[in-house]
């Protein structure tokens, strides 16, 4: 075996040597050489051209060696390709290529060394190798080309066949002319100036044009001239035309501005804040002196426009003059809320609390935004009354060119005395306004009011005639009741006939002042009546009526008519504009002005309530002290009945108006309306029908009337009453029940008019 093996081995070697030589000669890799290497002999390897071993050895014999690519274009070699060319490394080699916009004289672009470099500039414009749109002009530059727009054209980036191309657009000044059908010299002069701006317009001077335009519209709104004499419908049409036209012009011109913000303010308050961004991202906030707007850039960007995005906010406080009588239309949700609370909007035009601001963006489709826009308005401090509502509104255009305020798509996020935050799902012209409303009247309460006041008027008239013509009962007490009846009669009559006369402002102010005075006078006479009642009861222990009578005669007329006149005079001098509201000829609730009535009234019925309780206690004790047998059930009931009626006459039941809150509000409203509308009826009942002397006098009048019909003779109304009353002419204005005359104690208690109406 061994001999055979060695005998075979030399022969095999002879066969392998020629094969190794062939492999070396052809550069074929050996089985033991790594990748990118070849055999130099039977036991050694060498890296291929363009590669080098990691160990740095040129000849190596281990198969674990690695051959890596040599970067001929980098250090330390830096193969030079010459000017206008670049070196490109590839695995195991490299090549040179002309820079973009250049080519070899032969027309190729690749070569191997600097000696072969013949690179020169390529004229893409003349060769047709450019990609400029047909609306642009191609200009060759060294190594490239540029697409330029013609004079007064604007470049826009537009997608075309999947690529973005620069397209030139002619940007003329937007057409903005005077609205048809409106005859106004001020408006004509304004649009003449707009046309001049249009003729002189150059895109490069867009900023100057915008500033000049804001100045012109500011002057128009500051001094509208004959615009103020136009009918409200024409004023609304002009306002719509100005707001819409200004938005359209600014939207176009602002796209010509460079990136960044722009703010301009005119002397009369008209202002503009805008910002331009290429592909704006995130949120943007713009502000004017009285308003701030916050929105997302996504809202401003058109889906098919890769050009700059624009967001702008215009403040035009002067448009309030043209929108003073604009109506308000509530959306269905707001109407449902008002119906739920039984409230209605009044016919009076709403009042603007803030400046009118217009928002515009480069995107024209802003009717249904993906995210809401927030507006924060600053306005003068105001506290809405119970019948006033604050709304976030926008100016909605109508088909006839006019418009109205609307709440659709806007909601009030927060409100304070001097600021209101609104959120809207669309863009337009916005504002904050306060609408006057009224609580929907309960028809039953309305009927009770009119029937009760009508009955009171009749009873007050009969009572006044009785106090005036019935000589037998005329004294200090009846004088107080006569003045109270006259004041209440005039106040109720004016209330029924003129409380709603709000069309003429001056007339409504006079009516409100007259009602203020008459009702204050009525309550003042109620106070004097309560004081007289208390003084009379206090003097029951002594015969001291004459001093009470003299005191009241000196006091009652200066106080009864002078104090109300002083209160009304001071109120009218300090706040004359607060007499009369948009819905009623009464006192306004702003700045607490209504307390010029409520303050004295609350004070009077509180004092009268104290007088009544003290008087009731004195009389009750006096009745019991005279004879305990007198305090029978019948007399106690009569005392309670007439004391309750006296409580109503003194106006103490007006406190029910303060109790109209909470679950019992409806019940209290009915009680307040029924009791106080019948105050005149109670006066007639207590001081006339329940008075024995007055009933006797009525009987004599009726008998005289029947006798006059039977025998046509002259009849003197008071002839039969003089003899009956003469012996009581000096009697005090009070009396005890007639049954007490059977039980005299000491002294004399004569009687004319019963205390608390008892007699």
mmCIF file with all atom_site columns, N, CA and C in Angstrom, residues 257-315:
data_model
loop_
_atom_site.group_PDB
_atom_site.id
_atom_site.type_symbol
_atom_site.label_atom_id
_atom_site.label_alt_id
_atom_site.label_comp_id
_atom_site.label_asym_id
_atom_site.label_entity_id
_atom_site.label_seq_id
_atom_site.pdbx_PDB_ins_code
_atom_site.Cartn_x
_atom_site.Cartn_y
_atom_site.Cartn_z
_atom_site.occupancy
_atom_site.B_iso_or_equiv
_atom_site.pdbx_formal_charge
_atom_site.auth_seq_id
_atom_site.auth_comp_id
_atom_site.auth_asym_id
_atom_site.auth_atom_id
_atom_site.pdbx_PDB_model_num
ATOM 1   N N  . UNK A 1 257 ? -47.658 88.036  -1.321 1.00 0.00 ? 257 UNK A N  1
ATOM 2   C CA . UNK A 1 257 ? -46.724 88.511  -0.304 1.00 0.00 ? 257 UNK A CA 1
ATOM 3   C C  . UNK A 1 257 ? -45.682 87.447  0.000  1.00 0.00 ? 257 UNK A C  1
ATOM 4   N N  . UNK A 1 258 ? -44.524 87.850  0.464  1.00 0.00 ? 258 UNK A N  1
ATOM 5   C CA . UNK A 1 258 ? -43.527 86.858  0.908  1.00 0.00 ? 258 UNK A CA 1
ATOM 6   C C  . UNK A 1 258 ? -43.977 86.194  2.205  1.00 0.00 ? 258 UNK A C  1
ATOM 7   N N  . UNK A 1 259 ? -43.355 85.086  2.534  1.00 0.00 ? 259 UNK A N  1
ATOM 8   C CA . UNK A 1 259 ? -43.699 84.379  3.766  1.00 0.00 ? 259 UNK A CA 1
ATOM 9   C C  . UNK A 1 259 ? -43.486 85.271  4.982  1.00 0.00 ? 259 UNK A C  1
ATOM 10  N N  . UNK A 1 260 ? -44.437 85.129  5.942  1.00 0.00 ? 260 UNK A N  1
ATOM 11  C CA . UNK A 1 260 ? -44.315 85.905  7.163  1.00 0.00 ? 260 UNK A CA 1
ATOM 12  C C  . UNK A 1 260 ? -45.582 86.664  7.469  1.00 0.00 ? 260 UNK A C  1
ATOM 13  N N  . UNK A 1 261 ? -45.595 87.383  8.587  1.00 0.00 ? 261 UNK A N  1
ATOM 14  C CA . UNK A 1 261 ? -46.789 88.112  8.994  1.00 0.00 ? 261 UNK A CA 1
ATOM 15  C C  . UNK A 1 261 ? -46.858 89.509  8.388  1.00 0.00 ? 261 UNK A C  1
ATOM 16  N N  . UNK A 1 262 ? -48.081 90.048  8.384  1.00 0.00 ? 262 UNK A N  1
ATOM 17  C CA . UNK A 1 262 ? -48.313 91.428  7.966  1.00 0.00 ? 262 UNK A CA 1
ATOM 18  C C  . UNK A 1 262 ? -49.438 91.989  8.825  1.00 0.00 ? 262 UNK A C  1
ATOM 19  N N  . UNK A 1 263 ? -49.206 93.153  9.402  1.00 0.00 ? 263 UNK A N  1
ATOM 20  C CA . UNK A 1 263 ? -50.205 93.818  10.240 1.00 0.00 ? 263 UNK A CA 1
ATOM 21  C C  . UNK A 1 263 ? -50.298 95.270  9.830  1.00 0.00 ? 263 UNK A C  1
ATOM 22  N N  . UNK A 1 264 ? -51.535 95.740  9.690  1.00 0.00 ? 264 UNK A N  1
ATOM 23  C CA . UNK A 1 264 ? -51.744 97.142  9.342  1.00 0.00 ? 264 UNK A CA 1
ATOM 24  C C  . UNK A 1 264 ? -52.953 97.668  10.103 1.00 0.00 ? 264 UNK A C  1
ATOM 25  N N  . UNK A 1 265 ? -52.868 98.918  10.532 1.00 0.00 ? 265 UNK A N  1
ATOM 26  C CA . UNK A 1 265 ? -53.944 99.557  11.292 1.00 0.00 ? 265 UNK A CA 1
ATOM 27  C C  . UNK A 1 265 ? -54.221 100.933 10.689 1.00 0.00 ? 265 UNK A C  1
ATOM 28  N N  . UNK A 1 266 ? -55.507 101.246 10.571 1.00 0.00 ? 266 UNK A N  1
ATOM 29  C CA . UNK A 1 266 ? -55.921 102.547 10.064 1.00 0.00 ? 266 UNK A CA 1
ATOM 30  C C  . UNK A 1 266 ? -56.391 103.413 11.230 1.00 0.00 ? 266 UNK A C  1
ATOM 31  N N  . UNK A 1 267 ? -56.443 104.727 11.064 1.00 0.00 ? 267 UNK A N  1
ATOM 32  C CA . UNK A 1 267 ? -56.759 105.624 12.187 1.00 0.00 ? 267 UNK A CA 1
ATOM 33  C C  . UNK A 1 267 ? -58.101 105.366 12.846 1.00 0.00 ? 267 UNK A C  1
ATOM 34  N N  . UNK A 1 268 ? -59.133 105.001 12.078 1.00 0.00 ? 268 UNK A N  1
ATOM 35  C CA . UNK A 1 268 ? -60.478 104.836 12.640 1.00 0.00 ? 268 UNK A CA 1
ATOM 36  C C  . UNK A 1 268 ? -60.717 103.456 13.228 1.00 0.00 ? 268 UNK A C  1
ATOM 37  N N  . UNK A 1 269 ? -59.703 102.607 13.284 1.00 0.00 ? 269 UNK A N  1
ATOM 38  C CA . UNK A 1 269 ? -59.858 101.308 13.918 1.00 0.00 ? 269 UNK A CA 1
ATOM 39  C C  . UNK A 1 269 ? -59.871 100.127 12.983 1.00 0.00 ? 269 UNK A C  1
ATOM 40  N N  . UNK A 1 270 ? -60.000 100.361 11.675 1.00 0.00 ? 270 UNK A N  1
ATOM 41  C CA . UNK A 1 270 ? -59.964 99.250  10.728 1.00 0.00 ? 270 UNK A CA 1
ATOM 42  C C  . UNK A 1 270 ? -58.558 98.655  10.712 1.00 0.00 ? 270 UNK A C  1
ATOM 43  N N  . UNK A 1 271 ? -58.478 97.342  10.839 1.00 0.00 ? 271 UNK A N  1
ATOM 44  C CA . UNK A 1 271 ? -57.166 96.699  10.928 1.00 0.00 ? 271 UNK A CA 1
ATOM 45  C C  . UNK A 1 271 ? -57.126 95.365  10.214 1.00 0.00 ? 271 UNK A C  1
ATOM 46  N N  . UNK A 1 272 ? -55.916 94.938  9.890  1.00 0.00 ? 272 UNK A N  1
ATOM 47  C CA . UNK A 1 272 ? -55.692 93.666  9.202  1.00 0.00 ? 272 UNK A CA 1
ATOM 48  C C  . UNK A 1 272 ? -54.482 92.973  9.811  1.00 0.00 ? 272 UNK A C  1
ATOM 49  N N  . UNK A 1 273 ? -54.650 91.690  10.097 1.00 0.00 ? 273 UNK A N  1
ATOM 50  C CA . UNK A 1 273 ? -53.530 90.837  10.512 1.00 0.00 ? 273 UNK A CA 1
ATOM 51  C C  . UNK A 1 273 ? -53.577 89.580  9.657  1.00 0.00 ? 273 UNK A C  1
ATOM 52  N N  . UNK A 1 274 ? -52.449 89.256  9.002  1.00 0.00 ? 274 UNK A N  1
ATOM 53  C CA . UNK A 1 274 ? -52.408 88.035  8.202  1.00 0.00 ? 274 UNK A CA 1
ATOM 54  C C  . UNK A 1 274 ? -51.006 87.441  8.265  1.00 0.00 ? 274 UNK A C  1
ATOM 55  N N  . UNK A 1 275 ? -50.926 86.209  7.872  1.00 0.00 ? 275 UNK A N  1
ATOM 56  C CA . UNK A 1 275 ? -49.634 85.527  7.800  1.00 0.00 ? 275 UNK A CA 1
ATOM 57  C C  . UNK A 1 275 ? -49.640 84.578  6.618  1.00 0.00 ? 275 UNK A C  1
ATOM 58  N N  . UNK A 1 276 ? -48.473 84.464  5.967  1.00 0.00 ? 276 UNK A N  1
ATOM 59  C CA . UNK A 1 276 ? -48.305 83.618  4.784  1.00 0.00 ? 276 UNK A CA 1
ATOM 60  C C  . UNK A 1 276 ? -47.223 82.598  5.090  1.00 0.00 ? 276 UNK A C  1
ATOM 61  N N  . UNK A 1 277 ? -47.505 81.337  4.775  1.00 0.00 ? 277 UNK A N  1
ATOM 62  C CA . UNK A 1 277 ? -46.541 80.264  5.006  1.00 0.00 ? 277 UNK A CA 1
ATOM 63  C C  . UNK A 1 277 ? -46.626 79.249  3.877  1.00 0.00 ? 277 UNK A C  1
ATOM 64  N N  . UNK A 1 278 ? -45.475 78.692  3.521  1.00 0.00 ? 278 UNK A N  1
ATOM 65  C CA . UNK A 1 278 ? -45.449 77.559  2.587  1.00 0.00 ? 278 UNK A CA 1
ATOM 66  C C  . UNK A 1 278 ? -45.706 76.283  3.375  1.00 0.00 ? 278 UNK A C  1
ATOM 67  N N  . UNK A 1 279 ? -46.835 75.671  3.075  1.00 0.00 ? 279 UNK A N  1
ATOM 68  C CA . UNK A 1 279 ? -47.186 74.414  3.738  1.00 0.00 ? 279 UNK A CA 1
ATOM 69  C C  . UNK A 1 279 ? -47.132 74.570  5.257  1.00 0.00 ? 279 UNK A C  1
ATOM 70  N N  . UNK A 1 280 ? -47.961 75.485  5.782  1.00 0.00 ? 280 UNK A N  1
ATOM 71  C CA . UNK A 1 280 ? -47.990 75.721  7.216  1.00 0.00 ? 280 UNK A CA 1
ATOM 72  C C  . UNK A 1 280 ? -48.436 74.494  7.991  1.00 0.00 ? 280 UNK A C  1
ATOM 73  N N  . UNK A 1 281 ? -47.839 74.274  9.146  1.00 0.00 ? 281 UNK A N  1
ATOM 74  C CA . UNK A 1 281 ? -48.146 73.115  9.985  1.00 0.00 ? 281 UNK A CA 1
ATOM 75  C C  . UNK A 1 281 ? -48.442 73.602  11.395 1.00 0.00 ? 281 UNK A C  1
ATOM 76  N N  . UNK A 1 282 ? -49.423 72.953  12.031 1.00 0.00 ? 282 UNK A N  1
ATOM 77  C CA . UNK A 1 282 ? -49.747 73.288  13.411 1.00 0.00 ? 282 UNK A CA 1
ATOM 78  C C  . UNK A 1 282 ? -50.850 74.316  13.500 1.00 0.00 ? 282 UNK A C  1
ATOM 79  N N  . UNK A 1 283 ? -50.824 75.130  14.568 1.00 0.00 ? 283 UNK A N  1
ATOM 80  C CA . UNK A 1 283 ? -51.850 76.135  14.825 1.00 0.00 ? 283 UNK A CA 1
ATOM 81  C C  . UNK A 1 283 ? -51.328 77.520  14.460 1.00 0.00 ? 283 UNK A C  1
ATOM 82  N N  . UNK A 1 284 ? -52.271 78.404  14.204 1.00 0.00 ? 284 UNK A N  1
ATOM 83  C CA . UNK A 1 284 ? -51.935 79.795  13.920 1.00 0.00 ? 284 UNK A CA 1
ATOM 84  C C  . UNK A 1 284 ? -52.876 80.684  14.717 1.00 0.00 ? 284 UNK A C  1
ATOM 85  N N  . UNK A 1 285 ? -52.353 81.759  15.276 1.00 0.00 ? 285 UNK A N  1
ATOM 86  C CA . UNK A 1 285 ? -53.136 82.712  16.063 1.00 0.00 ? 285 UNK A CA 1
ATOM 87  C C  . UNK A 1 285 ? -52.914 84.108  15.513 1.00 0.00 ? 285 UNK A C  1
ATOM 88  N N  . UNK A 1 286 ? -54.016 84.790  15.235 1.00 0.00 ? 286 UNK A N  1
ATOM 89  C CA . UNK A 1 286 ? -53.967 86.171  14.759 1.00 0.00 ? 286 UNK A CA 1
ATOM 90  C C  . UNK A 1 286 ? -54.794 87.037  15.699 1.00 0.00 ? 286 UNK A C  1
ATOM 91  N N  . UNK A 1 287 ? -54.377 88.284  15.871 1.00 0.00 ? 287 UNK A N  1
ATOM 92  C CA . UNK A 1 287 ? -55.095 89.156  16.787 1.00 0.00 ? 287 UNK A CA 1
ATOM 93  C C  . UNK A 1 287 ? -55.237 90.564  16.268 1.00 0.00 ? 287 UNK A C  1
ATOM 94  N N  . UNK A 1 288 ? -56.363 91.173  16.645 1.00 0.00 ? 288 UNK A N  1
ATOM 95  C CA . UNK A 1 288 ? -56.594 92.592  16.459 1.00 0.00 ? 288 UNK A CA 1
ATOM 96  C C  . UNK A 1 288 ? -56.785 93.202  17.845 1.00 0.00 ? 288 UNK A C  1
ATOM 97  N N  . UNK A 1 289 ? -57.038 94.499  17.897 1.00 0.00 ? 289 UNK A N  1
ATOM 98  C CA . UNK A 1 289 ? -57.118 95.155  19.198 1.00 0.00 ? 289 UNK A CA 1
ATOM 99  C C  . UNK A 1 289 ? -58.260 94.615  20.046 1.00 0.00 ? 289 UNK A C  1
ATOM 100 N N  . UNK A 1 290 ? -59.372 94.211  19.401 1.00 0.00 ? 290 UNK A N  1
ATOM 101 C CA . UNK A 1 290 ? -60.542 93.761  20.144 1.00 0.00 ? 290 UNK A CA 1
ATOM 102 C C  . UNK A 1 290 ? -60.939 92.324  19.828 1.00 0.00 ? 290 UNK A C  1
ATOM 103 N N  . UNK A 1 291 ? -60.115 91.593  19.099 1.00 0.00 ? 291 UNK A N  1
ATOM 104 C CA . UNK A 1 291 ? -60.480 90.222  18.736 1.00 0.00 ? 291 UNK A CA 1
ATOM 105 C C  . UNK A 1 291 ? -59.223 89.396  18.487 1.00 0.00 ? 291 UNK A C  1
ATOM 106 N N  . UNK A 1 292 ? -59.365 88.102  18.703 1.00 0.00 ? 292 UNK A N  1
ATOM 107 C CA . UNK A 1 292 ? -58.283 87.149  18.459 1.00 0.00 ? 292 UNK A CA 1
ATOM 108 C C  . UNK A 1 292 ? -58.876 85.905  17.808 1.00 0.00 ? 292 UNK A C  1
ATOM 109 N N  . UNK A 1 293 ? -58.137 85.311  16.871 1.00 0.00 ? 293 UNK A N  1
ATOM 110 C CA . UNK A 1 293 ? -58.599 84.118  16.162 1.00 0.00 ? 293 UNK A CA 1
ATOM 111 C C  . UNK A 1 293 ? -57.547 83.026  16.255 1.00 0.00 ? 293 UNK A C  1
ATOM 112 N N  . UNK A 1 294 ? -58.005 81.792  16.494 1.00 0.00 ? 294 UNK A N  1
ATOM 113 C CA . UNK A 1 294 ? -57.120 80.636  16.565 1.00 0.00 ? 294 UNK A CA 1
ATOM 114 C C  . UNK A 1 294 ? -57.680 79.531  15.668 1.00 0.00 ? 294 UNK A C  1
ATOM 115 N N  . UNK A 1 295 ? -56.821 78.989  14.776 1.00 0.00 ? 295 UNK A N  1
ATOM 116 C CA . UNK A 1 295 ? -57.238 77.881  13.916 1.00 0.00 ? 295 UNK A CA 1
ATOM 117 C C  . UNK A 1 295 ? -56.016 77.064  13.526 1.00 0.00 ? 295 UNK A C  1
ATOM 118 N N  . UNK A 1 296 ? -56.261 75.965  12.819 1.00 0.00 ? 296 UNK A N  1
ATOM 119 C CA . UNK A 1 296 ? -55.191 75.091  12.361 1.00 0.00 ? 296 UNK A CA 1
ATOM 120 C C  . UNK A 1 296 ? -54.839 75.427  10.912 1.00 0.00 ? 296 UNK A C  1
ATOM 121 N N  . UNK A 1 297 ? -53.564 75.253  10.576 1.00 0.00 ? 297 UNK A N  1
ATOM 122 C CA . UNK A 1 297 ? -53.122 75.535  9.212  1.00 0.00 ? 297 UNK A CA 1
ATOM 123 C C  . UNK A 1 297 ? -53.830 74.633  8.201  1.00 0.00 ? 297 UNK A C  1
ATOM 124 N N  . UNK A 1 298 ? -54.225 73.433  8.635  1.00 0.00 ? 298 UNK A N  1
ATOM 125 C CA . UNK A 1 298 ? -54.914 72.529  7.712  1.00 0.00 ? 298 UNK A CA 1
ATOM 126 C C  . UNK A 1 298 ? -56.180 73.156  7.157  1.00 0.00 ? 298 UNK A C  1
ATOM 127 N N  . UNK A 1 299 ? -56.813 74.019  7.954  1.00 0.00 ? 299 UNK A N  1
ATOM 128 C CA . UNK A 1 299 ? -58.044 74.677  7.516  1.00 0.00 ? 299 UNK A CA 1
ATOM 129 C C  . UNK A 1 299 ? -57.765 75.632  6.365  1.00 0.00 ? 299 UNK A C  1
ATOM 130 N N  . UNK A 1 300 ? -56.589 76.269  6.384  1.00 0.00 ? 300 UNK A N  1
ATOM 131 C CA . UNK A 1 300 ? -56.270 77.289  5.392  1.00 0.00 ? 300 UNK A CA 1
ATOM 132 C C  . UNK A 1 300 ? -55.832 76.712  4.056  1.00 0.00 ? 300 UNK A C  1
ATOM 133 N N  . UNK A 1 301 ? -55.287 75.501  4.042  1.00 0.00 ? 301 UNK A N  1
ATOM 134 C CA . UNK A 1 301 ? -54.672 74.955  2.839  1.00 0.00 ? 301 UNK A CA 1
ATOM 135 C C  . UNK A 1 301 ? -55.686 74.285  1.936  1.00 0.00 ? 301 UNK A C  1
ATOM 136 N N  . UNK A 1 302 ? -55.674 74.648  0.657  1.00 0.00 ? 302 UNK A N  1
ATOM 137 C CA . UNK A 1 302 ? -56.490 73.954  -0.324 1.00 0.00 ? 302 UNK A CA 1
ATOM 138 C C  . UNK A 1 302 ? -55.853 72.604  -0.644 1.00 0.00 ? 302 UNK A C  1
ATOM 139 N N  . UNK A 1 303 ? -56.699 71.610  -0.873 1.00 0.00 ? 303 UNK A N  1
ATOM 140 C CA . UNK A 1 303 ? -56.188 70.260  -1.101 1.00 0.00 ? 303 UNK A CA 1
ATOM 141 C C  . UNK A 1 303 ? -55.377 70.154  -2.387 1.00 0.00 ? 303 UNK A C  1
ATOM 142 N N  . UNK A 1 304 ? -55.706 70.922  -3.412 1.00 0.00 ? 304 UNK A N  1
ATOM 143 C CA . UNK A 1 304 ? -55.004 70.818  -4.704 1.00 0.00 ? 304 UNK A CA 1
ATOM 144 C C  . UNK A 1 304 ? -54.060 71.983  -4.956 1.00 0.00 ? 304 UNK A C  1
ATOM 145 N N  . UNK A 1 305 ? -53.731 72.708  -3.901 1.00 0.00 ? 305 UNK A N  1
ATOM 146 C CA . UNK A 1 305 ? -52.848 73.865  -4.051 1.00 0.00 ? 305 UNK A CA 1
ATOM 147 C C  . UNK A 1 305 ? -51.596 73.645  -3.217 1.00 0.00 ? 305 UNK A C  1
ATOM 148 N N  . UNK A 1 306 ? -50.448 73.550  -3.889 1.00 0.00 ? 306 UNK A N  1
ATOM 149 C CA . UNK A 1 306 ? -49.181 73.386  -3.188 1.00 0.00 ? 306 UNK A CA 1
ATOM 150 C C  . UNK A 1 306 ? -48.482 74.719  -2.969 1.00 0.00 ? 306 UNK A C  1
ATOM 151 N N  . UNK A 1 307 ? -49.209 75.805  -3.242 1.00 0.00 ? 307 UNK A N  1
ATOM 152 C CA . UNK A 1 307 ? -48.634 77.130  -3.054 1.00 0.00 ? 307 UNK A CA 1
ATOM 153 C C  . UNK A 1 307 ? -48.723 77.566  -1.609 1.00 0.00 ? 307 UNK A C  1
ATOM 154 N N  . UNK A 1 308 ? -48.442 78.827  -1.329 1.00 0.00 ? 308 UNK A N  1
ATOM 155 C CA . UNK A 1 308 ? -48.445 79.310  0.051  1.00 0.00 ? 308 UNK A CA 1
ATOM 156 C C  . UNK A 1 308 ? -49.849 79.326  0.644  1.00 0.00 ? 308 UNK A C  1
ATOM 157 N N  . UNK A 1 309 ? -49.918 79.142  1.959  1.00 0.00 ? 309 UNK A N  1
ATOM 158 C CA . UNK A 1 309 ? -51.185 79.209  2.695  1.00 0.00 ? 309 UNK A CA 1
ATOM 159 C C  . UNK A 1 309 ? -51.304 80.578  3.342  1.00 0.00 ? 309 UNK A C  1
ATOM 160 N N  . UNK A 1 310 ? -52.526 81.109  3.342  1.00 0.00 ? 310 UNK A N  1
ATOM 161 C CA . UNK A 1 310 ? -52.785 82.447  3.868  1.00 0.00 ? 310 UNK A CA 1
ATOM 162 C C  . UNK A 1 310 ? -53.887 82.368  4.912  1.00 0.00 ? 310 UNK A C  1
ATOM 163 N N  . UNK A 1 311 ? -53.689 83.048  6.035  1.00 0.00 ? 311 UNK A N  1
ATOM 164 C CA . UNK A 1 311 ? -54.712 83.199  7.070  1.00 0.00 ? 311 UNK A CA 1
ATOM 165 C C  . UNK A 1 311 ? -54.775 84.679  7.420  1.00 0.00 ? 311 UNK A C  1
ATOM 166 N N  . UNK A 1 312 ? -55.989 85.246  7.408  1.00 0.00 ? 312 UNK A N  1
ATOM 167 C CA . UNK A 1 312 ? -56.127 86.673  7.673  1.00 0.00 ? 312 UNK A CA 1
ATOM 168 C C  . UNK A 1 312 ? -57.327 86.983  8.551  1.00 0.00 ? 312 UNK A C  1
ATOM 169 N N  . UNK A 1 313 ? -57.228 88.075  9.313  1.00 0.00 ? 313 UNK A N  1
ATOM 170 C CA . UNK A 1 313 ? -58.300 88.554  10.184 1.00 0.00 ? 313 UNK A CA 1
ATOM 171 C C  . UNK A 1 313 ? -58.435 90.057  9.986  1.00 0.00 ? 313 UNK A C  1
ATOM 172 N N  . UNK A 1 314 ? -59.641 90.489  9.584  1.00 0.00 ? 314 UNK A N  1
ATOM 173 C CA . UNK A 1 314 ? -59.907 91.898  9.324  1.00 0.00 ? 314 UNK A CA 1
ATOM 174 C C  . UNK A 1 314 ? -60.902 92.413  10.357 1.00 0.00 ? 314 UNK A C  1
ATOM 175 N N  . UNK A 1 315 ? -60.609 93.526  10.969 1.00 0.00 ? 315 UNK A N  1
ATOM 176 C CA . UNK A 1 315 ? -61.514 94.161  11.927 1.00 0.00 ? 315 UNK A CA 1
ATOM 177 C C  . UNK A 1 315 ? -62.071 95.437  11.305 1.00 0.00 ? 315 UNK A C  1
#
